[in-house]
Amino acid sequence: MFREFAMAKQASTSTAFTLEFEKPILQMERQIGDLVTLQETKGTDYSAEINALRQSLTAMLRKTYQGLTAWETVQVARHPARPQTRDYIDMIVKDFDEVHGDRKFGDDKTMVTGMGRISGHKCMIIGHHKGRDTKEKIACNFGCAHPEGYRKALLKMQFAEKFGLPVVTFIDTPGAYPGIGSEERGVAEAIAVNLREMSRLRVPIVCIVIGEGGSGGALGIGVGDRLAMMQYAWYSVISPEGCSGILWKGGENTADAAEALKLTSKYLKSMGIIDEIIEEPLGAAHRNPRAAADGVEKYIDKTLRELKRVPVEKLVDQRYERIRKLGTDAVTSA
Amino acid sequence: MAQLQNLSANSWENVTPARKNVDVPEGLWLKCPECAGLIYRKTMEEQQHTCPDCRYHFRVSAKQRIEMLVDPGSFEEMDADIAPVDVLKFADKKAYSKRLTDEQKKTGSKDGLRAGRAFVKGRPVVLAVMDFTFMAGSMGAVVGEKITRAVERAVKENLPLVMVCCSGGARMQESTISLMQMAKTSAALARLDEAGGLFICLLADPTYGGTTASFAMLGDVIFAEPKALIGFAGPRVIASTIRAELPAGFQTAEFLQEKGFIDRIVARQDLRSEIARTIDYCGK
């Protein structure tokens, strides 16, 4: 509850962080706010003006968000007020019982794991958490997990398998942490093992990219029976900045790189790489986290209902078939 | 903790710093990047592309690797005709489709991996070798598909799978498609594992990114060539993230063995017999 309050507070003070293309929208929001205050203090009726402004605000939001470029989408996915894993847990998970640690090295705060109920389904919830305030962000390494995070996730998934709990993962990471300790403790091995083990885990797995789907760090908890993306999330093999730095030899072409990487939910759906797009409220999830969470909950409920009906042998076979055909349309036998 | 730090500091002294110039230059004579000695190219090639003096391991193409590794004439290539399709119409400064045709012309291969059946010291194996000469051995849909088919073949014919990795990682120009090849190859390897199959993986210089974070780290036995650089994030990315210099010997095969992520460092001269011995131990 507190978190929801903190989020609302952050959203209302979003002047502290303004996306370039949202400036006219925020200006209009401020105008409406001013009029409302004026109406309350002076007692004059401005409702006609307010309604007219609200209508044009809706139109403006719709227009702006319909025409987002790939790079703008990335920026929305990174918006500081965008709901994160712990926010979704607060909003849609009942009786969340957090479980910590990988029992090998430590407890990676970037990787949140625990049991809970979503729409009545008992499940294991796993997700990257980026952190809201500075302190939490640092503790969470801004969403970049270490090897112990991936091993923690796997340990909890295997627990879920033993007791027949479906797994739900929330993906939101710029990538796995690139550092000395991360390499020393084998981040590549940790991700690789997760990919192999998730492909044969004997319970349903539903994966949702809620914000950033940064490369192997995202995929490390992203192999499952279904993969969905929030409408304004992104998912790619490399960040636009990284790609631009390598292929354009400079950081100035991030927008071109974002476009070239085809990282939007719409494109990935058309490619058949993801199964579904979870629609976000008008003006994206950071404007209305509650509505975004409702969409996520509905998707999880629907999908788990479907998957729980499938006998486990068939489930694992179907999962393999789903993974097996990835990219087969990008090859040809001449 | 202090003791631990000392320990690792000691161990780093034993390994040499990363090399800079690793491309093999043209010409009759060449200079060894390791010992700076002048080497006659033919001698180097006859000694499995290593420096006759210091045993520095030069990078080799997939074709050269296969020649060195298998019993003469035993390699029977499969899926050689699989070629990439630029479905994303990716373009940076140069269009990906153009880059592909240039690379294909340069290397004579359709993409960066060769797979097939072969014998190693009389033992039949399924072999998959990444080709660093083709777009830095990057993994796209073709590499992923060919590895997956090789794994499936190993399951079907109950043969050991031998893979040689040398790759810059997932291929950026295929974006999410290449990322998904990590999942695909790893899922196929789960099936090989369940079938009781043997997977021997050799990590050669360099093995990075999505390659390391999928099949390369999933071998039942993982060998690495001496001084090969192996890691997830590239050294430049790490250095710029942590804003500090990296310790000497960071991400070398010796470093990885020290940290417990590879089974053994194997010199090229011993590779054939090491593979054969492992196969025999595993009763395959």
mmCIF file with all atom_site columns, N, CA, C and O in Angstrom, chain B residues 209-246:
data_model
loop_
_atom_site.group_PDB
_atom_site.id
_atom_site.type_symbol
_atom_site.label_atom_id
_atom_site.label_alt_id
_atom_site.label_comp_id
_atom_site.label_asym_id
_atom_site.label_entity_id
_atom_site.label_seq_id
_atom_site.pdbx_PDB_ins_code
_atom_site.Cartn_x
_atom_site.Cartn_y
_atom_site.Cartn_z
_atom_site.occupancy
_atom_site.B_iso_or_equiv
_atom_site.pdbx_formal_charge
_atom_site.auth_seq_id
_atom_site.auth_comp_id
_atom_site.auth_asym_id
_atom_site.auth_atom_id
_atom_site.pdbx_PDB_model_num
ATOM 1   N N  . GLY B 1 209 ? 29.610 -13.368 -24.623 1.00 0.00 ? 209 GLY B N  1
ATOM 2   C CA . GLY B 1 209 ? 28.199 -12.988 -24.747 1.00 0.00 ? 209 GLY B CA 1
ATOM 3   C C  . GLY B 1 209 ? 27.232 -14.156 -24.742 1.00 0.00 ? 209 GLY B C  1
ATOM 4   O O  . GLY B 1 209 ? 27.349 -15.079 -23.935 1.00 0.00 ? 209 GLY B O  1
ATOM 5   N N  . GLY B 1 210 ? 26.286 -14.082 -25.664 1.00 0.00 ? 210 GLY B N  1
ATOM 6   C CA . GLY B 1 210 ? 25.223 -15.070 -25.732 1.00 0.00 ? 210 GLY B CA 1
ATOM 7   C C  . GLY B 1 210 ? 25.701 -16.483 -26.003 1.00 0.00 ? 210 GLY B C  1
ATOM 8   O O  . GLY B 1 210 ? 25.016 -17.451 -25.665 1.00 0.00 ? 210 GLY B O  1
ATOM 9   N N  . THR B 1 211 ? 26.871 -16.614 -26.591 1.00 0.00 ? 211 THR B N  1
ATOM 10  C CA . THR B 1 211 ? 27.431 -17.950 -26.810 1.00 0.00 ? 211 THR B CA 1
ATOM 11  C C  . THR B 1 211 ? 27.842 -18.552 -25.468 1.00 0.00 ? 211 THR B C  1
ATOM 12  O O  . THR B 1 211 ? 27.494 -19.690 -25.152 1.00 0.00 ? 211 THR B O  1
ATOM 13  N N  . THR B 1 212 ? 28.579 -17.775 -24.667 1.00 0.00 ? 212 THR B N  1
ATOM 14  C CA . THR B 1 212 ? 28.992 -18.259 -23.352 1.00 0.00 ? 212 THR B CA 1
ATOM 15  C C  . THR B 1 212 ? 27.771 -18.519 -22.479 1.00 0.00 ? 212 THR B C  1
ATOM 16  O O  . THR B 1 212 ? 27.726 -19.513 -21.757 1.00 0.00 ? 212 THR B O  1
ATOM 17  N N  . ALA B 1 213 ? 26.789 -17.611 -22.562 1.00 0.00 ? 213 ALA B N  1
ATOM 18  C CA . ALA B 1 213 ? 25.613 -17.715 -21.688 1.00 0.00 ? 213 ALA B CA 1
ATOM 19  C C  . ALA B 1 213 ? 24.584 -18.709 -22.209 1.00 0.00 ? 213 ALA B C  1
ATOM 20  O O  . ALA B 1 213 ? 23.416 -18.651 -21.828 1.00 0.00 ? 213 ALA B O  1
ATOM 21  N N  . SER B 1 214 ? 24.996 -19.601 -23.110 1.00 0.00 ? 214 SER B N  1
ATOM 22  C CA . SER B 1 214 ? 24.077 -20.689 -23.477 1.00 0.00 ? 214 SER B CA 1
ATOM 23  C C  . SER B 1 214 ? 24.877 -21.971 -23.630 1.00 0.00 ? 214 SER B C  1
ATOM 24  O O  . SER B 1 214 ? 25.423 -22.453 -22.634 1.00 0.00 ? 214 SER B O  1
ATOM 25  N N  . PHE B 1 215 ? 24.999 -22.490 -24.851 1.00 0.00 ? 215 PHE B N  1
ATOM 26  C CA . PHE B 1 215 ? 25.577 -23.833 -24.999 1.00 0.00 ? 215 PHE B CA 1
ATOM 27  C C  . PHE B 1 215 ? 27.025 -23.964 -24.520 1.00 0.00 ? 215 PHE B C  1
ATOM 28  O O  . PHE B 1 215 ? 27.425 -25.009 -24.019 1.00 0.00 ? 215 PHE B O  1
ATOM 29  N N  . ALA B 1 216 ? 27.826 -22.881 -24.650 1.00 0.00 ? 216 ALA B N  1
ATOM 30  C CA . ALA B 1 216 ? 29.250 -22.997 -24.307 1.00 0.00 ? 216 ALA B CA 1
ATOM 31  C C  . ALA B 1 216 ? 29.462 -23.417 -22.857 1.00 0.00 ? 216 ALA B C  1
ATOM 32  O O  . ALA B 1 216 ? 30.421 -24.101 -22.530 1.00 0.00 ? 216 ALA B O  1
ATOM 33  N N  . MET B 1 217 ? 28.568 -22.994 -21.977 1.00 0.00 ? 217 MET B N  1
ATOM 34  C CA . MET B 1 217 ? 28.731 -23.303 -20.550 1.00 0.00 ? 217 MET B CA 1
ATOM 35  C C  . MET B 1 217 ? 27.923 -24.529 -20.138 1.00 0.00 ? 217 MET B C  1
ATOM 36  O O  . MET B 1 217 ? 27.788 -24.809 -18.950 1.00 0.00 ? 217 MET B O  1
ATOM 37  N N  . LEU B 1 218 ? 27.375 -25.255 -21.120 1.00 0.00 ? 218 LEU B N  1
ATOM 38  C CA . LEU B 1 218 ? 26.515 -26.378 -20.761 1.00 0.00 ? 218 LEU B CA 1
ATOM 39  C C  . LEU B 1 218 ? 27.149 -27.733 -21.056 1.00 0.00 ? 218 LEU B C  1
ATOM 40  O O  . LEU B 1 218 ? 26.482 -28.766 -20.979 1.00 0.00 ? 218 LEU B O  1
ATOM 41  N N  . GLY B 1 219 ? 28.433 -27.746 -21.375 1.00 0.00 ? 219 GLY B N  1
ATOM 42  C CA . GLY B 1 219 ? 29.096 -29.024 -21.659 1.00 0.00 ? 219 GLY B CA 1
ATOM 43  C C  . GLY B 1 219 ? 29.126 -29.922 -20.442 1.00 0.00 ? 219 GLY B C  1
ATOM 44  O O  . GLY B 1 219 ? 29.221 -29.442 -19.312 1.00 0.00 ? 219 GLY B O  1
ATOM 45  N N  . ASP B 1 220 ? 29.028 -31.253 -20.684 1.00 0.00 ? 220 ASP B N  1
ATOM 46  C CA . ASP B 1 220 ? 29.286 -32.186 -19.583 1.00 0.00 ? 220 ASP B CA 1
ATOM 47  C C  . ASP B 1 220 ? 30.745 -32.052 -19.191 1.00 0.00 ? 220 ASP B C  1
ATOM 48  O O  . ASP B 1 220 ? 31.106 -32.142 -18.028 1.00 0.00 ? 220 ASP B O  1
ATOM 49  N N  . VAL B 1 221 ? 31.552 -31.864 -20.228 1.00 0.00 ? 221 VAL B N  1
ATOM 50  C CA . VAL B 1 221 ? 32.965 -31.587 -20.007 1.00 0.00 ? 221 VAL B CA 1
ATOM 51  C C  . VAL B 1 221 ? 33.273 -30.306 -20.772 1.00 0.00 ? 221 VAL B C  1
ATOM 52  O O  . VAL B 1 221 ? 32.906 -30.173 -21.937 1.00 0.00 ? 221 VAL B O  1
ATOM 53  N N  . ILE B 1 222 ? 33.909 -29.362 -20.107 1.00 0.00 ? 222 ILE B N  1
ATOM 54  C CA . ILE B 1 222 ? 34.269 -28.115 -20.785 1.00 0.00 ? 222 ILE B CA 1
ATOM 55  C C  . ILE B 1 222 ? 35.791 -27.969 -20.796 1.00 0.00 ? 222 ILE B C  1
ATOM 56  O O  . ILE B 1 222 ? 36.425 -27.891 -19.743 1.00 0.00 ? 222 ILE B O  1
ATOM 57  N N  . PHE B 1 223 ? 36.351 -27.995 -22.004 1.00 0.00 ? 223 PHE B N  1
ATOM 58  C CA . PHE B 1 223 ? 37.776 -27.724 -22.177 1.00 0.00 ? 223 PHE B CA 1
ATOM 59  C C  . PHE B 1 223 ? 37.946 -26.282 -22.650 1.00 0.00 ? 223 PHE B C  1
ATOM 60  O O  . PHE B 1 223 ? 37.031 -25.704 -23.234 1.00 0.00 ? 223 PHE B O  1
ATOM 61  N N  . ALA B 1 224 ? 39.135 -25.739 -22.425 1.00 0.00 ? 224 ALA B N  1
ATOM 62  C CA . ALA B 1 224 ? 39.437 -24.430 -23.014 1.00 0.00 ? 224 ALA B CA 1
ATOM 63  C C  . ALA B 1 224 ? 40.870 -24.445 -23.507 1.00 0.00 ? 224 ALA B C  1
ATOM 64  O O  . ALA B 1 224 ? 41.724 -25.138 -22.946 1.00 0.00 ? 224 ALA B O  1
ATOM 65  N N  . GLU B 1 225 ? 41.122 -23.673 -24.565 1.00 0.00 ? 225 GLU B N  1
ATOM 66  C CA . GLU B 1 225 ? 42.487 -23.570 -25.066 1.00 0.00 ? 225 GLU B CA 1
ATOM 67  C C  . GLU B 1 225 ? 43.276 -22.614 -24.179 1.00 0.00 ? 225 GLU B C  1
ATOM 68  O O  . GLU B 1 225 ? 42.710 -21.665 -23.625 1.00 0.00 ? 225 GLU B O  1
ATOM 69  N N  . PRO B 1 226 ? 44.592 -22.840 -24.040 1.00 0.00 ? 226 PRO B N  1
ATOM 70  C CA . PRO B 1 226 ? 45.389 -21.979 -23.178 1.00 0.00 ? 226 PRO B CA 1
ATOM 71  C C  . PRO B 1 226 ? 45.224 -20.510 -23.546 1.00 0.00 ? 226 PRO B C  1
ATOM 72  O O  . PRO B 1 226 ? 45.230 -20.159 -24.725 1.00 0.00 ? 226 PRO B O  1
ATOM 73  N N  . LYS B 1 227 ? 45.055 -19.691 -22.551 1.00 0.00 ? 227 LYS B N  1
ATOM 74  C CA . LYS B 1 227 ? 44.999 -18.240 -22.683 1.00 0.00 ? 227 LYS B CA 1
ATOM 75  C C  . LYS B 1 227 ? 43.825 -17.712 -23.506 1.00 0.00 ? 227 LYS B C  1
ATOM 76  O O  . LYS B 1 227 ? 43.768 -16.518 -23.820 1.00 0.00 ? 227 LYS B O  1
ATOM 77  N N  . ALA B 1 228 ? 42.893 -18.571 -23.862 1.00 0.00 ? 228 ALA B N  1
ATOM 78  C CA . ALA B 1 228 ? 41.707 -18.098 -24.584 1.00 0.00 ? 228 ALA B CA 1
ATOM 79  C C  . ALA B 1 228 ? 40.943 -17.121 -23.699 1.00 0.00 ? 228 ALA B C  1
ATOM 80  O O  . ALA B 1 228 ? 40.880 -17.310 -22.488 1.00 0.00 ? 228 ALA B O  1
ATOM 81  N N  . LEU B 1 229 ? 40.388 -16.083 -24.315 1.00 0.00 ? 229 LEU B N  1
ATOM 82  C CA . LEU B 1 229 ? 39.559 -15.152 -23.553 1.00 0.00 ? 229 LEU B CA 1
ATOM 83  C C  . LEU B 1 229 ? 38.115 -15.640 -23.584 1.00 0.00 ? 229 LEU B C  1
ATOM 84  O O  . LEU B 1 229 ? 37.552 -15.910 -24.648 1.00 0.00 ? 229 LEU B O  1
ATOM 85  N N  . ILE B 1 230 ? 37.527 -15.755 -22.402 1.00 0.00 ? 230 ILE B N  1
ATOM 86  C CA . ILE B 1 230 ? 36.177 -16.300 -22.263 1.00 0.00 ? 230 ILE B CA 1
ATOM 87  C C  . ILE B 1 230 ? 35.426 -15.449 -21.242 1.00 0.00 ? 230 ILE B C  1
ATOM 88  O O  . ILE B 1 230 ? 35.935 -15.191 -20.157 1.00 0.00 ? 230 ILE B O  1
ATOM 89  N N  . GLY B 1 231 ? 34.219 -15.012 -21.599 1.00 0.00 ? 231 GLY B N  1
ATOM 90  C CA . GLY B 1 231 ? 33.473 -14.212 -20.628 1.00 0.00 ? 231 GLY B CA 1
ATOM 91  C C  . GLY B 1 231 ? 32.065 -13.958 -21.097 1.00 0.00 ? 231 GLY B C  1
ATOM 92  O O  . GLY B 1 231 ? 31.644 -14.435 -22.163 1.00 0.00 ? 231 GLY B O  1
ATOM 93  N N  . PHE B 1 232 ? 31.335 -13.189 -20.314 1.00 0.00 ? 232 PHE B N  1
ATOM 94  C CA . PHE B 1 232 ? 29.981 -12.801 -20.707 1.00 0.00 ? 232 PHE B CA 1
ATOM 95  C C  . PHE B 1 232 ? 30.048 -11.388 -21.287 1.00 0.00 ? 232 PHE B C  1
ATOM 96  O O  . PHE B 1 232 ? 29.967 -11.192 -22.487 1.00 0.00 ? 232 PHE B O  1
ATOM 97  N N  . ALA B 1 233 ? 30.279 -10.403 -20.458 1.00 0.00 ? 233 ALA B N  1
ATOM 98  C CA . ALA B 1 233 ? 30.425 -9.035  -20.954 1.00 0.00 ? 233 ALA B CA 1
ATOM 99  C C  . ALA B 1 233 ? 31.856 -8.826  -21.432 1.00 0.00 ? 233 ALA B C  1
ATOM 100 O O  . ALA B 1 233 ? 32.790 -9.386  -20.864 1.00 0.00 ? 233 ALA B O  1
ATOM 101 N N  . GLY B 1 234 ? 32.020 -8.023  -22.469 1.00 0.00 ? 234 GLY B N  1
ATOM 102 C CA . GLY B 1 234 ? 33.351 -7.723  -22.981 1.00 0.00 ? 234 GLY B CA 1
ATOM 103 C C  . GLY B 1 234 ? 34.122 -6.868  -21.990 1.00 0.00 ? 234 GLY B C  1
ATOM 104 O O  . GLY B 1 234 ? 33.526 -6.118  -21.221 1.00 0.00 ? 234 GLY B O  1
ATOM 105 N N  . PRO B 1 235 ? 35.456 -6.979  -22.007 1.00 0.00 ? 235 PRO B N  1
ATOM 106 C CA . PRO B 1 235 ? 36.270 -6.237  -21.037 1.00 0.00 ? 235 PRO B CA 1
ATOM 107 C C  . PRO B 1 235 ? 36.052 -4.724  -21.090 1.00 0.00 ? 235 PRO B C  1
ATOM 108 O O  . PRO B 1 235 ? 36.054 -4.056  -20.055 1.00 0.00 ? 235 PRO B O  1
ATOM 109 N N  . ARG B 1 236 ? 35.807 -4.192  -22.289 1.00 0.00 ? 236 ARG B N  1
ATOM 110 C CA . ARG B 1 236 ? 35.615 -2.739  -22.389 1.00 0.00 ? 236 ARG B CA 1
ATOM 111 C C  . ARG B 1 236 ? 34.323 -2.296  -21.699 1.00 0.00 ? 236 ARG B C  1
ATOM 112 O O  . ARG B 1 236 ? 34.265 -1.268  -21.050 1.00 0.00 ? 236 ARG B O  1
ATOM 113 N N  . VAL B 1 237 ? 33.280 -3.115  -21.877 1.00 0.00 ? 237 VAL B N  1
ATOM 114 C CA . VAL B 1 237 ? 31.991 -2.794  -21.250 1.00 0.00 ? 237 VAL B CA 1
ATOM 115 C C  . VAL B 1 237 ? 32.141 -2.811  -19.727 1.00 0.00 ? 237 VAL B C  1
ATOM 116 O O  . VAL B 1 237 ? 31.668 -1.911  -19.025 1.00 0.00 ? 237 VAL B O  1
ATOM 117 N N  . ILE B 1 238 ? 32.845 -3.838  -19.226 1.00 0.00 ? 238 ILE B N  1
ATOM 118 C CA . ILE B 1 238 ? 33.018 -3.949  -17.775 1.00 0.00 ? 238 ILE B CA 1
ATOM 119 C C  . ILE B 1 238 ? 33.831 -2.762  -17.256 1.00 0.00 ? 238 ILE B C  1
ATOM 120 O O  . ILE B 1 238 ? 33.447 -2.117  -16.283 1.00 0.00 ? 238 ILE B O  1
ATOM 121 N N  . ALA B 1 239 ? 34.938 -2.466  -17.938 1.00 0.00 ? 239 ALA B N  1
ATOM 122 C CA . ALA B 1 239 ? 35.806 -1.378  -17.485 1.00 0.00 ? 239 ALA B CA 1
ATOM 123 C C  . ALA B 1 239 ? 35.044 -0.059  -17.444 1.00 0.00 ? 239 ALA B C  1
ATOM 124 O O  . ALA B 1 239 ? 35.185 0.732   -16.510 1.00 0.00 ? 239 ALA B O  1
ATOM 125 N N  . SER B 1 240 ? 34.185 0.177   -18.465 1.00 0.00 ? 240 SER B N  1
ATOM 126 C CA . SER B 1 240 ? 33.467 1.446   -18.481 1.00 0.00 ? 240 SER B CA 1
ATOM 127 C C  . SER B 1 240 ? 32.338 1.458   -17.455 1.00 0.00 ? 240 SER B C  1
ATOM 128 O O  . SER B 1 240 ? 31.929 2.510   -16.987 1.00 0.00 ? 240 SER B O  1
ATOM 129 N N  . THR B 1 241 ? 31.813 0.286   -17.083 1.00 0.00 ? 241 THR B N  1
ATOM 130 C CA . THR B 1 241 ? 30.756 0.234   -16.070 1.00 0.00 ? 241 THR B CA 1
ATOM 131 C C  . THR B 1 241 ? 31.323 0.491   -14.681 1.00 0.00 ? 241 THR B C  1
ATOM 132 O O  . THR B 1 241 ? 30.795 1.290   -13.918 1.00 0.00 ? 241 THR B O  1
ATOM 133 N N  . ILE B 1 242 ? 32.412 -0.214  -14.377 1.00 0.00 ? 242 ILE B N  1
ATOM 134 C CA . ILE B 1 242 ? 32.936 -0.080  -13.010 1.00 0.00 ? 242 ILE B CA 1
ATOM 135 C C  . ILE B 1 242 ? 33.959 1.050   -12.897 1.00 0.00 ? 242 ILE B C  1
ATOM 136 O O  . ILE B 1 242 ? 34.425 1.368   -11.814 1.00 0.00 ? 242 ILE B O  1
ATOM 137 N N  . ARG B 1 243 ? 34.291 1.654   -14.024 1.00 0.00 ? 243 ARG B N  1
ATOM 138 C CA . ARG B 1 243 ? 35.259 2.750   -14.070 1.00 0.00 ? 243 ARG B CA 1
ATOM 139 C C  . ARG B 1 243 ? 36.552 2.404   -13.338 1.00 0.00 ? 243 ARG B C  1
ATOM 140 O O  . ARG B 1 243 ? 37.023 3.122   -12.462 1.00 0.00 ? 243 ARG B O  1
ATOM 141 N N  . ALA B 1 244 ? 37.073 1.254   -13.648 1.00 0.00 ? 244 ALA B N  1
ATOM 142 C CA . ALA B 1 244 ? 38.346 0.844   -13.042 1.00 0.00 ? 244 ALA B CA 1
ATOM 143 C C  . ALA B 1 244 ? 39.042 -0.095  -14.013 1.00 0.00 ? 244 ALA B C  1
ATOM 144 O O  . ALA B 1 244 ? 38.408 -0.647  -14.917 1.00 0.00 ? 244 ALA B O  1
ATOM 145 N N  . GLU B 1 245 ? 40.344 -0.232  -13.836 1.00 0.00 ? 245 GLU B N  1
ATOM 146 C CA . GLU B 1 245 ? 41.079 -1.148  -14.702 1.00 0.00 ? 245 GLU B CA 1
ATOM 147 C C  . GLU B 1 245 ? 40.826 -2.579  -14.281 1.00 0.00 ? 245 GLU B C  1
ATOM 148 O O  . GLU B 1 245 ? 40.616 -2.872  -13.116 1.00 0.00 ? 245 GLU B O  1
ATOM 149 N N  . LEU B 1 246 ? 40.845 -3.467  -15.250 1.00 0.00 ? 246 LEU B N  1
ATOM 150 C CA . LEU B 1 246 ? 40.585 -4.869  -14.939 1.00 0.00 ? 246 LEU B CA 1
ATOM 151 C C  . LEU B 1 246 ? 41.887 -5.549  -14.519 1.00 0.00 ? 246 LEU B C  1
ATOM 152 O O  . LEU B 1 246 ? 42.955 -5.203  -15.003 1.00 0.00 ? 246 LEU B O  1
#
